[in-house]
Short mmCIF file of C-alpha atoms in Angstrom, two decimals:
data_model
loop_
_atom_site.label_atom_id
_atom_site.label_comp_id
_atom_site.label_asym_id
_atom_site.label_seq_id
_atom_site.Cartn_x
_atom_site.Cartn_y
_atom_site.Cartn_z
CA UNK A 251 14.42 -34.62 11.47
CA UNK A 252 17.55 -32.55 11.37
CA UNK A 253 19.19 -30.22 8.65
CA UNK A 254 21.37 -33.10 7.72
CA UNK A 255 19.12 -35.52 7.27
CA UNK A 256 16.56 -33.26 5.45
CA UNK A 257 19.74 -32.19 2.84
CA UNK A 258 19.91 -35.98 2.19
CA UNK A 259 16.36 -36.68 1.36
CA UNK A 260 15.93 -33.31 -0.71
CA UNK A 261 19.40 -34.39 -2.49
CA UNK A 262 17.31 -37.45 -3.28
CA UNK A 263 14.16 -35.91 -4.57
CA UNK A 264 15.47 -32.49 -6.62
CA UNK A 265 16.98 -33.93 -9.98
CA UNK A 266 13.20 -35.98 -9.98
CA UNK A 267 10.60 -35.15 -12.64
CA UNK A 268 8.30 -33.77 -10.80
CA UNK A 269 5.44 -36.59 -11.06
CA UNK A 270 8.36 -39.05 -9.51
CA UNK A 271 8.60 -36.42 -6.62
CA UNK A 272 7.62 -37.98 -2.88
CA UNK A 273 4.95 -35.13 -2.17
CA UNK A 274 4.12 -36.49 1.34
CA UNK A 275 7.73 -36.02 2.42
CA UNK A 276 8.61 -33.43 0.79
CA UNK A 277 5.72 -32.03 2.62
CA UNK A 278 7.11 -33.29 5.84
CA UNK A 279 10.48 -32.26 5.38
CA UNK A 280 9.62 -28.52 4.84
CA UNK A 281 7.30 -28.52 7.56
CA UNK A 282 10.09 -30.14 9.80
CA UNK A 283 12.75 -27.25 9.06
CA UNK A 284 9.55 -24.58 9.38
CA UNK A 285 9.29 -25.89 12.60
CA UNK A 286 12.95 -26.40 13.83
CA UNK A 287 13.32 -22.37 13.16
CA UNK A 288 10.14 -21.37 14.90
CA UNK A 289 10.53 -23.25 18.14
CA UNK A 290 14.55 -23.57 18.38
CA UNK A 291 15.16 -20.01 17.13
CA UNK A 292 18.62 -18.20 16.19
CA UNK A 293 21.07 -21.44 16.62
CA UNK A 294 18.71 -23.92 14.27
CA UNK A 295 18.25 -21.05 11.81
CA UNK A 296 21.88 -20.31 11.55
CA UNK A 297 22.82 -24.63 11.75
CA UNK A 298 19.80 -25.24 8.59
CA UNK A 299 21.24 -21.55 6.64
CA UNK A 300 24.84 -23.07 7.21
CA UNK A 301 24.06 -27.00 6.19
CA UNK A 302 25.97 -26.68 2.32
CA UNK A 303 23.14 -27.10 -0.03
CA UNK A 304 20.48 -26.99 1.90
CA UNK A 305 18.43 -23.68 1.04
CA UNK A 306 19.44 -23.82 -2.21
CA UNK A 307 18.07 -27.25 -3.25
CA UNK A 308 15.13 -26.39 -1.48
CA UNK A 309 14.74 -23.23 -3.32
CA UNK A 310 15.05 -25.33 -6.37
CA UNK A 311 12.15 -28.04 -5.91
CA UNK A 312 10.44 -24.99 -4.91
CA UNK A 313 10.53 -23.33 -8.12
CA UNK A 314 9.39 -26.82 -9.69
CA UNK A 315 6.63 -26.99 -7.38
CA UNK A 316 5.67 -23.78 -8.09
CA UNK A 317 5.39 -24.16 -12.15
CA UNK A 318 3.26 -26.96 -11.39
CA UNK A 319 1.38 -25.34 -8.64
CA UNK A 320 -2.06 -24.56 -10.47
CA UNK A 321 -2.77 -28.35 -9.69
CA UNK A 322 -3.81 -28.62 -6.23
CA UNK A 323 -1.52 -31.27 -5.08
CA UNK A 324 1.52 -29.30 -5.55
CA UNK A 325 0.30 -25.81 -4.06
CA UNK A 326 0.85 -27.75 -0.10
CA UNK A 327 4.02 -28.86 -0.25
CA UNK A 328 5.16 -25.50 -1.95
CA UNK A 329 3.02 -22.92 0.49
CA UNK A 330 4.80 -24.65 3.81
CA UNK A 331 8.71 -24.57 1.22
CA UNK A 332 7.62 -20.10 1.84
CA UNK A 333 6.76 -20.88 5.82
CA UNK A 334 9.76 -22.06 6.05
CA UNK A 335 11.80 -19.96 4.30
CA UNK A 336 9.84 -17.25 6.09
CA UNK A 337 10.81 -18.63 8.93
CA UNK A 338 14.45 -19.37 8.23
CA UNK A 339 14.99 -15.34 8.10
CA UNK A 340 12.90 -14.05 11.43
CA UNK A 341 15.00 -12.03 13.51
CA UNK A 342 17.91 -12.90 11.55
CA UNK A 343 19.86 -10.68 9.87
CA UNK A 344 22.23 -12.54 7.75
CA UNK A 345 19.61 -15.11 6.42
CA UNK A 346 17.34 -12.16 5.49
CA UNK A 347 20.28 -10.57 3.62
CA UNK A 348 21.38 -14.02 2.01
CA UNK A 349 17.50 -14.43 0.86
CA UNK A 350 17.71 -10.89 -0.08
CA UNK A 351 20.78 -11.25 -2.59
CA UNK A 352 20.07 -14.65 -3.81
CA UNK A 353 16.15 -15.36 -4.17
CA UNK A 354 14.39 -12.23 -3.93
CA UNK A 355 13.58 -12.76 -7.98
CA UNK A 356 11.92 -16.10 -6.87
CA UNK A 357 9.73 -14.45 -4.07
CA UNK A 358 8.79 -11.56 -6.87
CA UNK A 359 7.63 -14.26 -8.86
CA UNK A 360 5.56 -15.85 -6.51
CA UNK A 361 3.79 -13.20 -5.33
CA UNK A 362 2.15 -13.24 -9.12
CA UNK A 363 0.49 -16.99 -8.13
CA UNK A 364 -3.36 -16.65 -7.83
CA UNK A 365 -3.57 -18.30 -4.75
CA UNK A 366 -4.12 -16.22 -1.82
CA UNK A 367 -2.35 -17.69 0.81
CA UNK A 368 1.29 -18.06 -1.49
CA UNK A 369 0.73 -14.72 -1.82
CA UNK A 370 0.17 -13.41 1.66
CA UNK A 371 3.25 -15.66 2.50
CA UNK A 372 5.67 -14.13 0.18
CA UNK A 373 4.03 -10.83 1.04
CA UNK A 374 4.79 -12.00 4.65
CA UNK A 375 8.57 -12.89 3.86
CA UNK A 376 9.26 -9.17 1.47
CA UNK A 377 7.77 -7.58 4.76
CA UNK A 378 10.02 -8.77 6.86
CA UNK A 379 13.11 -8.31 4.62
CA UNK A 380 12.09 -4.92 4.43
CA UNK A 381 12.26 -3.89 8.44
CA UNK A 382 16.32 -4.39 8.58
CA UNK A 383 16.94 -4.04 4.37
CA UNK A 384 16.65 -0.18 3.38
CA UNK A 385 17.05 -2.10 -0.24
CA UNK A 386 14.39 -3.99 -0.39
CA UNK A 387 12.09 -0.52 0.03
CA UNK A 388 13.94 0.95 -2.51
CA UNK A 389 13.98 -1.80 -5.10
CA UNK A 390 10.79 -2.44 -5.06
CA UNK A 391 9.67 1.63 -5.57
CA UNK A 392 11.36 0.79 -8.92
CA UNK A 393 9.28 -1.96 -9.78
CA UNK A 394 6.09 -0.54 -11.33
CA UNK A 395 4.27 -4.17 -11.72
CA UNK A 396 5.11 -5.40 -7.86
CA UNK A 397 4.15 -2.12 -6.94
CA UNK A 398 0.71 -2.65 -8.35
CA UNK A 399 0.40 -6.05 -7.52
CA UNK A 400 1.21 -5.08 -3.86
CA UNK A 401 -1.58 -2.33 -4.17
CA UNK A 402 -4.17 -4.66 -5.51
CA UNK A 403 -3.60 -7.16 -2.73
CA UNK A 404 -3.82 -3.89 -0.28
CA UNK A 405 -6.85 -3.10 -1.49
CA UNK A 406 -8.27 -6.50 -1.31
CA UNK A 407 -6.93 -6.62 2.48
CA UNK A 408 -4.13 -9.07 2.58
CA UNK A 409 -2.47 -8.95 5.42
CA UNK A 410 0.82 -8.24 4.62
CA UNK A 411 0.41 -6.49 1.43
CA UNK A 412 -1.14 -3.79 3.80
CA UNK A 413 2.06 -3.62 5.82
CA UNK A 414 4.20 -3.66 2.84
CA UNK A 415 1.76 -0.48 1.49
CA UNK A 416 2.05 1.56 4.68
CA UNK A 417 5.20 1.48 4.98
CA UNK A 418 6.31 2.71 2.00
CA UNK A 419 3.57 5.64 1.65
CA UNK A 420 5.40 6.83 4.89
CA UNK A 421 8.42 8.25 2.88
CA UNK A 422 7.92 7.42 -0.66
CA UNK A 423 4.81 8.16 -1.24
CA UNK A 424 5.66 10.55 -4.39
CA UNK A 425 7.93 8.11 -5.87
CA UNK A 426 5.40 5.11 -5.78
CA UNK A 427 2.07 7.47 -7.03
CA UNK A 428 4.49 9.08 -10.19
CA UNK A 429 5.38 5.36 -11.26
CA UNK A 430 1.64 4.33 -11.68
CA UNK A 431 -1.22 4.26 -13.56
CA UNK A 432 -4.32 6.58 -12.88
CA UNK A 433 -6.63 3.44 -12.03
CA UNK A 434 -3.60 1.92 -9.43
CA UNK A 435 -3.48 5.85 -8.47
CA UNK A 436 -7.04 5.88 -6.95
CA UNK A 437 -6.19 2.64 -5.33
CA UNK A 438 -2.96 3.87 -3.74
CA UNK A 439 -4.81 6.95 -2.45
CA UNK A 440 -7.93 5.14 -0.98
CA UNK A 441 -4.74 2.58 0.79
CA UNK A 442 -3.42 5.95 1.83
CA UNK A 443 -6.39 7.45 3.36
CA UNK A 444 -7.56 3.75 5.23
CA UNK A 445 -3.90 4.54 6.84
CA UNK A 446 -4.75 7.90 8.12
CA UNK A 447 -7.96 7.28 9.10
CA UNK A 448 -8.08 3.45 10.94
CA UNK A 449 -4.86 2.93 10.92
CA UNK A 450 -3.39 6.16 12.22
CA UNK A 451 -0.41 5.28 9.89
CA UNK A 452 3.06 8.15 10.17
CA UNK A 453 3.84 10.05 7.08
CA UNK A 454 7.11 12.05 6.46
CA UNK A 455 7.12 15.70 6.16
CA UNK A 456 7.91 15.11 2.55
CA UNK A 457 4.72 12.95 1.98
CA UNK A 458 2.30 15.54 3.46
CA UNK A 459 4.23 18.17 1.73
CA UNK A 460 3.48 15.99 -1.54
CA UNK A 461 -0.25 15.45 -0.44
CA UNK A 462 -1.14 19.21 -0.30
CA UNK A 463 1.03 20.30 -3.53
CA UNK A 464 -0.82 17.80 -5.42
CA UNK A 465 -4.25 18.44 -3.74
CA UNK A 466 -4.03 22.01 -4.93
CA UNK A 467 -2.85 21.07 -8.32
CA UNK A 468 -5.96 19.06 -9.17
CA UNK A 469 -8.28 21.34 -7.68
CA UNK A 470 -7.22 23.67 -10.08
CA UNK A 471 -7.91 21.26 -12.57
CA UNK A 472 -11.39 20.11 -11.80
CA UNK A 473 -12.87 23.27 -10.36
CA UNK A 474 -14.86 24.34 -13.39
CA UNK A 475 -17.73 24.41 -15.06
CA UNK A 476 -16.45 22.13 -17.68
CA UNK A 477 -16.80 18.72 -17.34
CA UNK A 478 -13.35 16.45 -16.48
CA UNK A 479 -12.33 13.17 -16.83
CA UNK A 480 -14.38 11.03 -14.45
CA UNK A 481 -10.66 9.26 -13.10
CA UNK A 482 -9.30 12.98 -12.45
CA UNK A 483 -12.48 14.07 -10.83
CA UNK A 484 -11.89 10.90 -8.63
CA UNK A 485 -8.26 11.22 -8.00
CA UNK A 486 -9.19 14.95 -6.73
CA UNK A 487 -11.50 13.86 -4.68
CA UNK A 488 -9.76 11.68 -2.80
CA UNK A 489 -6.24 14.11 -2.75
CA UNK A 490 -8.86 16.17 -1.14
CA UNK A 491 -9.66 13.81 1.53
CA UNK A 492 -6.10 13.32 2.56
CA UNK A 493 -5.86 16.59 2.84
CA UNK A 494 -9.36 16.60 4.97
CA UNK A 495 -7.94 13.78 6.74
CA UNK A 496 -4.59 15.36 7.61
CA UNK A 497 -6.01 18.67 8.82
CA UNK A 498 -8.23 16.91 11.46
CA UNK A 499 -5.26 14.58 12.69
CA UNK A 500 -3.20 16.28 15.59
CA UNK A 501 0.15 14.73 13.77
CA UNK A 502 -0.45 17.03 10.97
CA UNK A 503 -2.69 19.76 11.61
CA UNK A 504 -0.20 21.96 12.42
CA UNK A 505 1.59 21.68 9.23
CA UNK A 506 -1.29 22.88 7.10
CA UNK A 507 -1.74 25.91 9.64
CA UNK A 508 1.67 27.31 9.28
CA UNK A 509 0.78 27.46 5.45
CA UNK A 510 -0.64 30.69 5.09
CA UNK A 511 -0.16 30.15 1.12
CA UNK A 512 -2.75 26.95 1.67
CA UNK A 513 -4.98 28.39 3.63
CA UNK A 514 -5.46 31.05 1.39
CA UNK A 515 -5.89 28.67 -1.57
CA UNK A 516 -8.28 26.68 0.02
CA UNK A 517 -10.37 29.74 1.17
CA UNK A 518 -10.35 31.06 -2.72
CA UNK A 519 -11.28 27.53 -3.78
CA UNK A 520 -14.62 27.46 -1.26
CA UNK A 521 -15.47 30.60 -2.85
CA UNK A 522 -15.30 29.70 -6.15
CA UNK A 523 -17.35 26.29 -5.80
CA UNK A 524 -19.68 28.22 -4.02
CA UNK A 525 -20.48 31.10 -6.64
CA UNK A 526 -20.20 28.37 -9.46
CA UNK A 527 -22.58 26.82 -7.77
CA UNK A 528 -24.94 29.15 -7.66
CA UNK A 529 -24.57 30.92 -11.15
CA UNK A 530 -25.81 27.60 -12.77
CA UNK A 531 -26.76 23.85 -12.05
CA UNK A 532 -23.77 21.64 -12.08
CA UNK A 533 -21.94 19.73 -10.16
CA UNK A 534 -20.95 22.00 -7.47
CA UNK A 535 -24.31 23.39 -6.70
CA UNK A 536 -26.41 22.83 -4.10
CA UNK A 537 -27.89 19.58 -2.92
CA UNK A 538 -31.30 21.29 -3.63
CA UNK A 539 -30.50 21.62 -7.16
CA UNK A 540 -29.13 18.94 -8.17
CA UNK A 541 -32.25 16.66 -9.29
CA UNK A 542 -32.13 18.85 -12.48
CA UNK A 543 -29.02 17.51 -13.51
CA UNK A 544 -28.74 14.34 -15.58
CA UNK A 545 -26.39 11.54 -14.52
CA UNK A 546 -24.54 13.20 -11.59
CA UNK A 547 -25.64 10.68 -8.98
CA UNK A 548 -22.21 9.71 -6.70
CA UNK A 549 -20.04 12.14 -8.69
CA UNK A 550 -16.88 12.59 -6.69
CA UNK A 551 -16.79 15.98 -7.51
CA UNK A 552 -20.17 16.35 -5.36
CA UNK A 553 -17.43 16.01 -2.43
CA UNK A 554 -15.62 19.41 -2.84
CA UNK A 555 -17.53 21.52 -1.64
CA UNK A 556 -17.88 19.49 1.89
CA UNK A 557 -14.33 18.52 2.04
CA UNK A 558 -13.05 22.34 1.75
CA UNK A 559 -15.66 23.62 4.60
CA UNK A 560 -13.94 20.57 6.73
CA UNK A 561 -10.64 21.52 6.10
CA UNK A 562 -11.21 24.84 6.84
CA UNK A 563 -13.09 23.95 9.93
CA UNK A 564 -10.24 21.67 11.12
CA UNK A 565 -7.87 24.53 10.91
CA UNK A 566 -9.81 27.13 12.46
CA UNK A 567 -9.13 25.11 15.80
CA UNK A 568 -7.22 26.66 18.16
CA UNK A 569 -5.91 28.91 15.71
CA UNK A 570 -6.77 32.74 16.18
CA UNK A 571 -5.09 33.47 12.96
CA UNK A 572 -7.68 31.64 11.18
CA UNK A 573 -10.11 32.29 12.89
CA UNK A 574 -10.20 36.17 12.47
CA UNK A 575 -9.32 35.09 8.46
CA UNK A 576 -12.86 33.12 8.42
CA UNK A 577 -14.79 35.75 10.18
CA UNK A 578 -14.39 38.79 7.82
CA UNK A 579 -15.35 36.66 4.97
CA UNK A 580 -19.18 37.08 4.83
CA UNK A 581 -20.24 34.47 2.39
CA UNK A 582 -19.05 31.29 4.36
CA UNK A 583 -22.25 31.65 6.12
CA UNK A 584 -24.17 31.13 2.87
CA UNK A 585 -22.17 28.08 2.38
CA UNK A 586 -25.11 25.00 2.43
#
């Protein structure tokens, strides 16, 4: 079926109540213009974007499909209406910036629905509107509840929520972490070390710069013998392994080297953990000791001590500088 004759039947079908709708062609009719753009590329694309009416009345029986589509027989016909508007903008620039100007709102809203799939699609469609629409990045930054809903979906491994995540941690990573809540904070960090370490994600200069200005900021928070708030203690932790992670990765190793200022703070941190750690039983001493404590099983702050020698470690290679720093301090070796 052509764009023509699918404008005629959807002309037919969009000022219907909804239980008067033909879902079986409806059905068809989406999956027919999904189709014509994935196997007949940039000409049907253009002929089914340029057919008056067409997107627009689809996009309309969409949005009644998708207030109805917590009943099961309406969530079809609606997931393959996003396949084919996903399609309608691949490796096209003007559809993706028509879609971007006119229904982005719609594909916000979708990405709420609870099921998985409508979301990965929309996900999937934002995604792609993203790679040629510097906008799109930007806009959503802004948006503190698709932010989080992105980050929950990343965290729960959709597909394209991941994409959407890693690419804007590479150079707005300080924009997205300051317009969140703590619990969405630990989530964006854990998303942010996965990157580093499986997927070997880039981050700017800025982001890196952000990483180890905020790593040393909470360390001075949670380093002492006071107890913290159990969501700070975690958020430190994981700034920390960031930082861990960057130092070992060749990308960014040499950033944290050049830092004198860092490596010295990182050095006075180590010794402080370690001497708090022995002058009494908390959190930050030894593994030996710690059965005296009560209720510190898994306590992120367990971490620091490990994480620091690591860093350290990681930055002592191939770096005489460092090196000769480590060796005239005597009480690394009674680091255990």
């Amino acid at each position: 079926m052509d764009a023509e004759q699918c404008l005629n039947f959807f002309k037919s079908q969009h000022s219907l109540e909804i239980n008067l709708m033909d879902l079986e062609l409806i059905t068809t009719n989406f999956r027919d213009l999904r189709n014509l753009c994935a196997t007949k590329g940039f000409k049907a694309q253009s002929d089914i974007a340029s057919c008056p009416g067409l997107v627009e009345i689809c996009l309309n029986i969409m949005r009644t499909l998708y207030f109805n589509s917590d009943v099961e027989k309406y969530q079809k016909p609606f997931n393959i209406g996003i396949q084919f508007i996903g399609n309608l903008l691949v490796g096209h620039s003007i559809n993706k910036a028509n879609i971007w100007i006119k229904y982005f709102n719609d594909l916000r809203n979708w990405t709420f629905n609870e099921n998985l799939k409508t979301r990965n699609y929309c996900e999937m469609i934002i995604y792609n509107l993203m790679l040629d629409i510097e906008d799109v990045e930007e806009h959503i930054c802004k948006d503190t509840e698709l932010l989080e809903r992105f980050i929950l979906d990343a965290t729960n491994e959709l597909e394209f929520a991941c994409f959407i995540m890693e690419k804007i941690i590479a150079n707005n990573l300080q924009i997205i972490y300051e317009n969140i809540t703590n619990d969405e904070c630990l989530r964006l960090l854990q998303i942010v070390n996965k990157c580093l370490t499986e997927n070997h994600s880039y981050l700017s200069i800025n982001a890196v710069s952000f990483i180890k200005e905020t790593t040393q900021q909470y360390l001075e928070k949670v380093i002492k013998i006071d107890a913290v708030p159990f969501i700070e203690a975690n958020i430190a932790a994981e700034f920390l392994k960031m930082t861990s992670n960057l130092s070992y990765n060749p990308q960014y190793k040499s950033l944290l080297q050049s830092d004198s200022p860092f490596i010295t703070f990182i050095l006075a941190k180590l010794s402080a953990v370690h001497k708090m750690g022995l002058e009494s039983v908390n959190v930050f001493a030894p593994v030996t000791q710690l059965e005296k404590m009560e209720s510190t099983d898994n306590h992120p702050l367990h971490l620091i001590k490990g994480l620091l020698i690591r860093i350290i470690g990681n930055l002592c290679y191939k770096s005489k500088i460092i090196q000769d720093t480590n060796i005239e301090i005597d009480w690394m070796l009674k680091c255990h």
